[in-house]
Short mmCIF file of C-alpha atoms in Angstrom, two decimals:
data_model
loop_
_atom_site.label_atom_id
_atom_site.label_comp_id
_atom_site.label_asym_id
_atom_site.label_seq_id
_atom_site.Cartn_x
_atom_site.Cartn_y
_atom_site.Cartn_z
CA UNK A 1 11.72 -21.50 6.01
CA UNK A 2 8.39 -22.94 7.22
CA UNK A 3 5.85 -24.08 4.75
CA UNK A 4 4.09 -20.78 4.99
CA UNK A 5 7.12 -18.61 4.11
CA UNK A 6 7.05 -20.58 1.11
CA UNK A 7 3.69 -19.54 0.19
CA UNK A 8 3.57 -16.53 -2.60
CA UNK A 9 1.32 -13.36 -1.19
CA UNK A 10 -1.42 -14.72 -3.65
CA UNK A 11 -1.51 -18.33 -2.03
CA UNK A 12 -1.70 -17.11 1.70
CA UNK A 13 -4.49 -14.50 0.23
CA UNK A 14 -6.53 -17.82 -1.47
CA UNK A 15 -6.22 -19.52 1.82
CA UNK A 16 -7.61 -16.09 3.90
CA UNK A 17 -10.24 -16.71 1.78
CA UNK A 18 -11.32 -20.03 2.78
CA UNK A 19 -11.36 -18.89 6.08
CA UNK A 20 -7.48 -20.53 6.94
CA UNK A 21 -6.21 -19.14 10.29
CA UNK A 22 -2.58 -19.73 9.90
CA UNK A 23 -3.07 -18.37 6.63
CA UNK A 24 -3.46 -14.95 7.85
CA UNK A 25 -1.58 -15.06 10.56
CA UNK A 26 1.40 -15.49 8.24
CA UNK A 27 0.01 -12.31 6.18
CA UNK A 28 -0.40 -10.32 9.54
CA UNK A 29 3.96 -11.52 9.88
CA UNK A 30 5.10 -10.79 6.76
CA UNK A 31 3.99 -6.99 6.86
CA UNK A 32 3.00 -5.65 10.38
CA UNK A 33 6.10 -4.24 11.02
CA UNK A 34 6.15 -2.84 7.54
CA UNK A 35 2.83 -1.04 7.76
CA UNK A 36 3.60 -0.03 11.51
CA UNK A 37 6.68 1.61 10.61
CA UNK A 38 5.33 4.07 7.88
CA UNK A 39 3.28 6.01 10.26
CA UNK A 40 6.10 5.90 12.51
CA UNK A 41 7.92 7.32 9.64
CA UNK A 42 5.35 9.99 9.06
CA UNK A 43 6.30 11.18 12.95
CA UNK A 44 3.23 9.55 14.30
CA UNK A 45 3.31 8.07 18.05
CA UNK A 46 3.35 3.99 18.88
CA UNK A 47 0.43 4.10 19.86
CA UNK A 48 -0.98 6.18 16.94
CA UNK A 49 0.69 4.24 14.44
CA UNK A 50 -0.50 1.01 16.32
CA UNK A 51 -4.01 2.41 15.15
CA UNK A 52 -3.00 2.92 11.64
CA UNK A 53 -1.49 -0.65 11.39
CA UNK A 54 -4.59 -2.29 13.25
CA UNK A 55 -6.85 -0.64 10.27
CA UNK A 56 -4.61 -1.06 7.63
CA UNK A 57 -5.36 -4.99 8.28
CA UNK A 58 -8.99 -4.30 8.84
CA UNK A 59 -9.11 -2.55 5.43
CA UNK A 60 -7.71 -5.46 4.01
CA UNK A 61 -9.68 -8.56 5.82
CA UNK A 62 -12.56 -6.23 4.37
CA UNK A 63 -10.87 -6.01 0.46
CA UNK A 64 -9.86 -10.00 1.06
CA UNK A 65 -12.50 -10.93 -1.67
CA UNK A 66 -12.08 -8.48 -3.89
CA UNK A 67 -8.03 -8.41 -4.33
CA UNK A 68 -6.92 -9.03 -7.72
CA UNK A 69 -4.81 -12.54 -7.75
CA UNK A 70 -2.19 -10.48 -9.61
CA UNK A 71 -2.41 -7.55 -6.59
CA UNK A 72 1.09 -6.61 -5.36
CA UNK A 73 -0.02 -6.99 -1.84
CA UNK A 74 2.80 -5.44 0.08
CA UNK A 75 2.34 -2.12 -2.22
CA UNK A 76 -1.12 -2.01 -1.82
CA UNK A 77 -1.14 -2.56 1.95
CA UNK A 78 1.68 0.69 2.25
CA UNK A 79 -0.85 2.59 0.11
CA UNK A 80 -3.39 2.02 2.68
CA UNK A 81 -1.08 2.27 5.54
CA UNK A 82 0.05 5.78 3.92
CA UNK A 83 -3.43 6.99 3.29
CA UNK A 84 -4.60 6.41 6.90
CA UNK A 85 -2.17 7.70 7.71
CA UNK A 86 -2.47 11.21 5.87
CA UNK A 87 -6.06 11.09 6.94
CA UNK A 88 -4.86 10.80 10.53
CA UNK A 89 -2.55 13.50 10.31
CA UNK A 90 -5.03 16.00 8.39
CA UNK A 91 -7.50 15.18 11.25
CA UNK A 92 -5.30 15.89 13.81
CA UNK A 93 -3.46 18.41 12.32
CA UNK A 94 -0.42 17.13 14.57
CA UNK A 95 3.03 18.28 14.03
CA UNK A 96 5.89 15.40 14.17
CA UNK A 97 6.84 14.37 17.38
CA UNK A 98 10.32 15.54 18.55
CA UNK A 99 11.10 17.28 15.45
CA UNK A 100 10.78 20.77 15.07
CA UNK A 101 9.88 20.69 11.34
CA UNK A 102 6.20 20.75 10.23
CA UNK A 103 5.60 17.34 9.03
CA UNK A 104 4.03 18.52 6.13
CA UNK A 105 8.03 18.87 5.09
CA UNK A 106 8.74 15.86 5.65
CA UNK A 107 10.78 14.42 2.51
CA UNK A 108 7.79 11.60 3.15
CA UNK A 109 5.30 13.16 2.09
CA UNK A 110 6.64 15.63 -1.05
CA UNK A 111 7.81 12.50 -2.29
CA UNK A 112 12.09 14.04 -2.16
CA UNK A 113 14.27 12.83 -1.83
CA UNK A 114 13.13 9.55 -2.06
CA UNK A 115 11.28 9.46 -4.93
CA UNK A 116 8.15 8.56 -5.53
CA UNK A 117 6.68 7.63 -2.12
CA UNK A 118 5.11 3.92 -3.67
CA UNK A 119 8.15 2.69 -5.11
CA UNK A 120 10.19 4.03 -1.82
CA UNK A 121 7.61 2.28 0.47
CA UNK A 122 7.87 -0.98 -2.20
CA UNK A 123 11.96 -0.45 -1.09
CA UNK A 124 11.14 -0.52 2.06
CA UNK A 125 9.39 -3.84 2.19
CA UNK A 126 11.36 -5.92 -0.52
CA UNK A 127 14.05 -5.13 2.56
CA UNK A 128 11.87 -6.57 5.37
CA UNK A 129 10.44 -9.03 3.73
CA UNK A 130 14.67 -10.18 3.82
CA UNK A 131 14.98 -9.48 7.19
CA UNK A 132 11.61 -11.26 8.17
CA UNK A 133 13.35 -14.19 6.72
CA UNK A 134 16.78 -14.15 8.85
CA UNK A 135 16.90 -15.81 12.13
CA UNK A 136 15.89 -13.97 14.75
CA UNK A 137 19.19 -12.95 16.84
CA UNK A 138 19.89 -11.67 13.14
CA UNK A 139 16.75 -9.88 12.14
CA UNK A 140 17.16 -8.34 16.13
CA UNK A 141 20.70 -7.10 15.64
CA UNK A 142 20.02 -5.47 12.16
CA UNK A 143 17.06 -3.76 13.23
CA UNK A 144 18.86 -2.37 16.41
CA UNK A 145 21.79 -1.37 14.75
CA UNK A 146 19.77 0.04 11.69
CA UNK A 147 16.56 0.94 11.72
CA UNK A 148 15.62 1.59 15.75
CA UNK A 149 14.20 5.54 16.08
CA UNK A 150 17.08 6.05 18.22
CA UNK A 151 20.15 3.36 17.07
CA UNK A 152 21.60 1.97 20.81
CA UNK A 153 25.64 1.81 21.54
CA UNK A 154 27.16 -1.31 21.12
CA UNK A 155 27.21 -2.13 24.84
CA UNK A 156 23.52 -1.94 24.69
CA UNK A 157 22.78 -3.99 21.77
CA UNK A 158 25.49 -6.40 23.29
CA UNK A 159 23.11 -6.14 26.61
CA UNK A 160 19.67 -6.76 24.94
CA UNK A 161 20.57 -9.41 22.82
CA UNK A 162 22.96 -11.30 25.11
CA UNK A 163 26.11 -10.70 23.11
CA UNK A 164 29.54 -9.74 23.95
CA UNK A 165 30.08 -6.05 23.03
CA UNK A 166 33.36 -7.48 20.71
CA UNK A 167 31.63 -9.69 18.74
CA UNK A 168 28.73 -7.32 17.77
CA UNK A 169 30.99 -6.30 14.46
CA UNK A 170 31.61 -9.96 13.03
CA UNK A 171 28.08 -11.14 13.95
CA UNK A 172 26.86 -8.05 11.96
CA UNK A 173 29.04 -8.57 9.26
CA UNK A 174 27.36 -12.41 9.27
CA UNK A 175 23.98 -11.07 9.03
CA UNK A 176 24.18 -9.03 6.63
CA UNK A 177 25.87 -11.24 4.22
CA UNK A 178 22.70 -13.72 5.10
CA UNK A 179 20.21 -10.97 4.13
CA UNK A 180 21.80 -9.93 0.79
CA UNK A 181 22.00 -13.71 0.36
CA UNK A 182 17.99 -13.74 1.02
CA UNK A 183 17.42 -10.81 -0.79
CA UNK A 184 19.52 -12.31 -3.97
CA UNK A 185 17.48 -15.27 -3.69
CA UNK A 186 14.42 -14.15 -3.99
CA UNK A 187 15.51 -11.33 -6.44
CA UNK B 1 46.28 -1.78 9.86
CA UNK B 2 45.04 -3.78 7.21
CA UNK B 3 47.06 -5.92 4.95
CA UNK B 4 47.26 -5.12 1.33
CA UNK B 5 46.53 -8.65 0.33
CA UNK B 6 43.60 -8.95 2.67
CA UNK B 7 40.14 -9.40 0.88
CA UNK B 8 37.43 -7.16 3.67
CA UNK B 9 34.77 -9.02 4.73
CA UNK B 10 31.27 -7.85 5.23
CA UNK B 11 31.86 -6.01 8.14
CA UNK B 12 35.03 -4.27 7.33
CA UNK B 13 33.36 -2.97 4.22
CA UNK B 14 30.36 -1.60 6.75
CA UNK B 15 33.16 -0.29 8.99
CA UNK B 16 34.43 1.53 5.61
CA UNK B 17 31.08 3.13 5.00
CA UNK B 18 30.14 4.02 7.99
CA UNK B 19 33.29 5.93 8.60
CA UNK B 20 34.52 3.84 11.16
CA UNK B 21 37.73 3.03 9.87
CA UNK B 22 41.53 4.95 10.21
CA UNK B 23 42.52 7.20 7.18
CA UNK B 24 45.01 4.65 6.39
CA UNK B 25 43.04 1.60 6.21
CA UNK B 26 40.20 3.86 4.80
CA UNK B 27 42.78 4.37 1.81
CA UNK B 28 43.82 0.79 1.32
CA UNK B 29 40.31 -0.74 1.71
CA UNK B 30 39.26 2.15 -0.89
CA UNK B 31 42.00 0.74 -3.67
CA UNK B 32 40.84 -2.54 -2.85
CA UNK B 33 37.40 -2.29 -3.98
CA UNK B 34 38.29 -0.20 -7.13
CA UNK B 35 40.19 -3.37 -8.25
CA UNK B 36 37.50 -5.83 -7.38
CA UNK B 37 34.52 -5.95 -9.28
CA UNK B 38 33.15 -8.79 -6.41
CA UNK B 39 33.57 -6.25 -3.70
CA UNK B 40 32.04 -3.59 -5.76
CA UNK B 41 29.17 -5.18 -6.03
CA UNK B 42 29.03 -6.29 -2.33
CA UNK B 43 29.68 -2.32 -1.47
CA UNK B 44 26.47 -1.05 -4.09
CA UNK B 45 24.03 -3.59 -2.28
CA UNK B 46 26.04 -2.12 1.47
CA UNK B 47 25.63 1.29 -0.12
CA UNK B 48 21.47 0.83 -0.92
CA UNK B 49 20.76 -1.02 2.58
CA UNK B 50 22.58 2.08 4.60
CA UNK B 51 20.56 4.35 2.34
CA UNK B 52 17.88 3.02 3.47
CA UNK B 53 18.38 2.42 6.89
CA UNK B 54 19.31 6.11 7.58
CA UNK B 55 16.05 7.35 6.38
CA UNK B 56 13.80 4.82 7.45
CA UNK B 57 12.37 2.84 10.89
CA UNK B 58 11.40 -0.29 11.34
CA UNK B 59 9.93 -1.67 14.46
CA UNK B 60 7.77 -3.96 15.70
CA UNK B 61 4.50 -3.39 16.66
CA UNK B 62 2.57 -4.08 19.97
CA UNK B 63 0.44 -7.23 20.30
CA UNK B 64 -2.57 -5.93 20.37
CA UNK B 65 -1.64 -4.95 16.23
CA UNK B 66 -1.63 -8.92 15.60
CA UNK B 67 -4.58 -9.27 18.25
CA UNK B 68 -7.09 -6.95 16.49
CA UNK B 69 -6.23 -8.22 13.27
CA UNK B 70 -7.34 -11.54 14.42
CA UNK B 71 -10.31 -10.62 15.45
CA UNK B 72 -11.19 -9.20 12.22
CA UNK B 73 -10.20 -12.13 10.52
CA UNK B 74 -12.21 -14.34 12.33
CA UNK B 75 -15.09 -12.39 11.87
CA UNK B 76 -14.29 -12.48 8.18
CA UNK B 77 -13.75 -16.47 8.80
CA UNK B 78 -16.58 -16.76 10.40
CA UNK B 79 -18.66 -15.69 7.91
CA UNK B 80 -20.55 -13.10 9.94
CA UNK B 81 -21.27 -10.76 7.29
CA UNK B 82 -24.66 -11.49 6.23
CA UNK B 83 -24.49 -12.96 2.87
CA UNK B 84 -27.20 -12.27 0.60
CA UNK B 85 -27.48 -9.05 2.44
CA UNK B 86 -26.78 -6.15 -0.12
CA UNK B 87 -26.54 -2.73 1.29
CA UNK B 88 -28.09 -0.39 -1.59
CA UNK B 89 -27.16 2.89 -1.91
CA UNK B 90 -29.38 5.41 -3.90
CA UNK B 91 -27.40 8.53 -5.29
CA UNK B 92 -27.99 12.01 -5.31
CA UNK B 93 -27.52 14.25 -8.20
CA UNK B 94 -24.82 16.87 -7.16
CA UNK B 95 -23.82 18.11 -10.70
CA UNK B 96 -25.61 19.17 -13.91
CA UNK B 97 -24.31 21.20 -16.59
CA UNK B 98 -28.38 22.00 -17.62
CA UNK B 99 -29.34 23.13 -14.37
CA UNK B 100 -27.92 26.74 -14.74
CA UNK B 101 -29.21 30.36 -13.97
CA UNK B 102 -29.15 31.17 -17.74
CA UNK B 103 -31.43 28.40 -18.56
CA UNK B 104 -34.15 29.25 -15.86
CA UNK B 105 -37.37 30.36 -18.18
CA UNK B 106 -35.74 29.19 -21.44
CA UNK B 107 -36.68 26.37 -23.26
CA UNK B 108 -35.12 22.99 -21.73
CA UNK B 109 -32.59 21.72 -23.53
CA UNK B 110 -32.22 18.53 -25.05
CA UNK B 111 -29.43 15.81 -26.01
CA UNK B 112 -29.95 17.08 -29.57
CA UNK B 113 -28.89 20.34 -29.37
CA UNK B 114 -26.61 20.05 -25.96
CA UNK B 115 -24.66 17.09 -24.12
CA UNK B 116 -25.40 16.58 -20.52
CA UNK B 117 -22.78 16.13 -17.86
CA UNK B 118 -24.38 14.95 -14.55
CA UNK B 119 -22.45 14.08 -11.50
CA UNK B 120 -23.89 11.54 -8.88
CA UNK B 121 -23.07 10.91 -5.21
CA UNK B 122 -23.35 8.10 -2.61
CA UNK B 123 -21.24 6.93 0.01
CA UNK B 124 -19.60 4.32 -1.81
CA UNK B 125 -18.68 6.54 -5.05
CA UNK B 126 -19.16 9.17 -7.18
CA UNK B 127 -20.51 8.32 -10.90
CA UNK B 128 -19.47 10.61 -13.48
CA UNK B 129 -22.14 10.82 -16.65
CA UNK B 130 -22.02 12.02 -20.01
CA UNK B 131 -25.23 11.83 -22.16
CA UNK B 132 -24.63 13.05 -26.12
CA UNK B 133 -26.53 12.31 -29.13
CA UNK B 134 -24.05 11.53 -32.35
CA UNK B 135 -24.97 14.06 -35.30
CA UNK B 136 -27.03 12.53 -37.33
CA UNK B 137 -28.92 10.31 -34.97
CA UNK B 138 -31.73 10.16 -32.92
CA UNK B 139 -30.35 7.77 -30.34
CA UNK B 140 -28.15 8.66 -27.26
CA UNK B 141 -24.55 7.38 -26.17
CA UNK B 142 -24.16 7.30 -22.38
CA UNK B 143 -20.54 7.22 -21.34
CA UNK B 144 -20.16 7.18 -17.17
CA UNK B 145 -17.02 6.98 -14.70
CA UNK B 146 -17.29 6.02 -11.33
CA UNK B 147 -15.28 6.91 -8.19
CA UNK B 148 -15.05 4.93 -5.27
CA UNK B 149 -14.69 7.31 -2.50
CA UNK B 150 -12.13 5.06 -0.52
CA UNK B 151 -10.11 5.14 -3.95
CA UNK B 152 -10.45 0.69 -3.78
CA UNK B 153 -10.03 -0.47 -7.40
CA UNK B 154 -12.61 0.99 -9.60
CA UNK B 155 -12.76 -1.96 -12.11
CA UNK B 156 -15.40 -4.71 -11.97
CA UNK B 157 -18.35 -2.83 -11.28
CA UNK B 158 -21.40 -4.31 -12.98
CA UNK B 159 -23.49 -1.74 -14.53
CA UNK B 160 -26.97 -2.56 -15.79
CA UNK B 161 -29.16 -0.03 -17.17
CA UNK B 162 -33.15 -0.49 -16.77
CA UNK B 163 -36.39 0.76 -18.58
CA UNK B 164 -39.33 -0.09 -16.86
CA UNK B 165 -37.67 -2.82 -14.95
CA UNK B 166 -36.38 -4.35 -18.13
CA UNK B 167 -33.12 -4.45 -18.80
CA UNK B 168 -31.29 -2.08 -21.54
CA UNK B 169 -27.15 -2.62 -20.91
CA UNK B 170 -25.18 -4.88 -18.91
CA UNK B 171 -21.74 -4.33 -18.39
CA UNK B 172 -18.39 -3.92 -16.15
CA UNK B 173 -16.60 -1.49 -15.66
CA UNK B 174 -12.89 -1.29 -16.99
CA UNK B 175 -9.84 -0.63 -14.83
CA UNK B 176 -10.25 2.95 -14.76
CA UNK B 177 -13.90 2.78 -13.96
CA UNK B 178 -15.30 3.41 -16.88
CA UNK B 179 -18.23 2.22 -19.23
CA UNK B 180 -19.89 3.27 -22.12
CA UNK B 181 -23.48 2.51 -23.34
CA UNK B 182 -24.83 3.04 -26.94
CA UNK B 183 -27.77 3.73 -29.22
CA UNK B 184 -29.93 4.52 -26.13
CA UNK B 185 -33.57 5.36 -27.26
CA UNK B 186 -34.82 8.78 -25.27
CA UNK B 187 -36.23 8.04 -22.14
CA UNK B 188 -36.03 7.64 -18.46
CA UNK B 189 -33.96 4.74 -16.95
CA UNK B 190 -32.50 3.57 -14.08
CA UNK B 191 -28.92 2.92 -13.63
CA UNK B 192 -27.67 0.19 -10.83
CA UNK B 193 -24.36 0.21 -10.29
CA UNK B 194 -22.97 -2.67 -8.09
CA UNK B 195 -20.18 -5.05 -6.82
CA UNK B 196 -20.19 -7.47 -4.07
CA UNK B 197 -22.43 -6.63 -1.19
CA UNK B 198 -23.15 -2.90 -2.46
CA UNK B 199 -24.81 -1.28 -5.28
CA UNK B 200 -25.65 2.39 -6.22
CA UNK B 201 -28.96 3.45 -7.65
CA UNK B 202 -29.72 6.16 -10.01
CA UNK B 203 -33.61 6.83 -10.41
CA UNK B 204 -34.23 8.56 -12.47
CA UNK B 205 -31.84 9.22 -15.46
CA UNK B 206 -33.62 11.24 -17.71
CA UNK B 207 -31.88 10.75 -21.53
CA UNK B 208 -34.26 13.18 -23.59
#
């Protein structure tokens, strides 16, 4: 880990306040694929959801002196994320793309099954938060095999990531003992 | 075909819940992890991360995410904001429970014989009022709520109460936004509401 991935959300958020650089670019790594992927989740486009995540970090350079030192950053910044969202999507009135389903059925947004949609979200992020902390042919193979919109065959993963298509099983069996490892670390 | 004595890795305990595995082996790895409490635990955490995974993306955004966030920081940095600069807001009333079609012609009421419930508006918040006057006494309680219209964190609001410029109650709001003032004499005030760069002004507040 780099001496910024040491660094609680509350330190990075006292050195955004004095104006540090690396600071924030460290917040902006630690959740911009989080708070990207939740209007992705909520059917919205790339670009769209690009939109979302580029405000959700303009709401917060803007709430950067008035965060609570005790503020449970990565909640607060999926609350925003999911309320810009919701305004987006009442705005636009837009159905989800390449479902047939209204979106105001998505399990999202009546909080089912999931649960309540903060703690879900909270989930979500204790998770990446692990795999932002795995190398990267790691965090890359997880997320393919995992998490992509549409997951890729084996030969393609093998393709993209410069694997053979025999070892992607082992490898992935590697990572994800590293990531529970991560995640039992930092409990 | 797996042998019995074989303790699954990782991966064969994905393969197992992800269905990828024969009957047979599916059976064996099964009675393997009934009898091991290690591998149960390492197939709950499997269990909550495929959970997950099958109901949720995850992808990386764009650049121009990271790019524009910059920029906003630097602004930020760059301390480009004004400072000093306040932007003052001056709310409208929206809501009062003694402006009613009953009432028009009759006698005004007052906080002795009737609370008042006024609702302001600005676009920063809403401010929620309640003016009563405890039986028995001829001063007024003021108890208010406000409501930040972007729903930010409602605490920490400094309220300060003014008569004739001078100053009556000075206080913060508590987590839920809320604030209380008593033993007001009757009058007219102004309330300023503000934190940080913004404030909210209500002129007049008539407590009679």
């Amino acid at each position: 880990m780099t001496k910024l991935q040491h660094l609680t959300d509350q330190e990075l958020l006292q050195q955004c306040r004095q104006g540090q650089a690396n600071a924030w670019q460290q917040v902006i790594t630690r959740y911009e694929r989080l708070i990207f992927s939740i209007p992705l989740n909520y059917g919205l486009t790339r670009a769209d959801a690009a939109d979302i995540a580029q405000l959700t970090f303009t709401t917060l350079v803007e709430h950067l002196d008035r965060l609570r030192d005790d503020s449970n950053l990565g909640g607060w910044l999926a609350t925003v994320a999911r309320r810009h969202t919701l305004h987006h999507l009442r705005k636009h009135k837009r159905e989800a793309v390449g479902q047939e389903k209204d979106i105001a059925e998505s399990h999202f947004l009546l909080n089912t099954p999931a649960g309540d949609a903060t703690a879900y979200w909270e989930r979500v992020n204790w998770l990446n938060q692990g795999l932002e902390l795995l190398d990267q042919r790691c965090r890359q193979l997880l997320l393919l095999l995992y998490f992509a919109e549409e997951p890729p065959a084996y030969e393609e993963v093998a393709a993209q990531l410069g694997l053979r298509v025999g070892s992607i099983g082992p490898i992935r069996g590697r990572c994800l003992d590293r990531l529970r490892a991560i995640l039992v670390e930092r409990g | 075909m797996m042998v019995d004595s074989q303790i699954p890795d990782t991966a064969r305990l994905a393969d197992w819940l992800e269905g990828r595995l024969s009957p047979e082996d599916t059976a064996v790895l099964a009675q393997l992890v009934t009898a091991n409490p290690t591998l149960q635990e390492q197939v709950a955490w499997l269990q909550e991360f495929l959970q997950i995974s099958q109901t949720t993306t995850l992808a990386d955004p764009p650049a121009a995410v990271r790019q524009a966030a910059t920029a906003a920081f630097a602004a930020y940095a760059q301390n480009k904001r004004p400072s000093g600069l306040l932007r003052s807001l001056v709310a409208t009333l929206t809501a009062d429970n003694w402006q009613r079609p009953a009432l028009a012609g009759a006698r005004h009421a007052s906080l002795r014989s009737e609370p008042r419930q006024l609702i302001y508006s600005s676009d920063l918040a809403d401010v929620a009022l309640n003016a009563h006057m405890p039986v028995g006494s001829e001063q007024i309680d003021l108890d208010g709520q406000l409501f930040p219209l972007d729903d930010s964190d409602p605490a920490d609001f400094v309220i300060q109460l003014l008569q004739d410029g001078i100053e009556r109650g000075l206080l913060v709001s508590d987590d839920l936004g809320k604030f209380s003032l008593t033993g007001l004499p009757p009058g007219h005030y102004t309330l300023v509401l503000s934190r940080d760069q913004d404030e909210i002004e209500i002129d007049p507040l008539e407590l009679v």
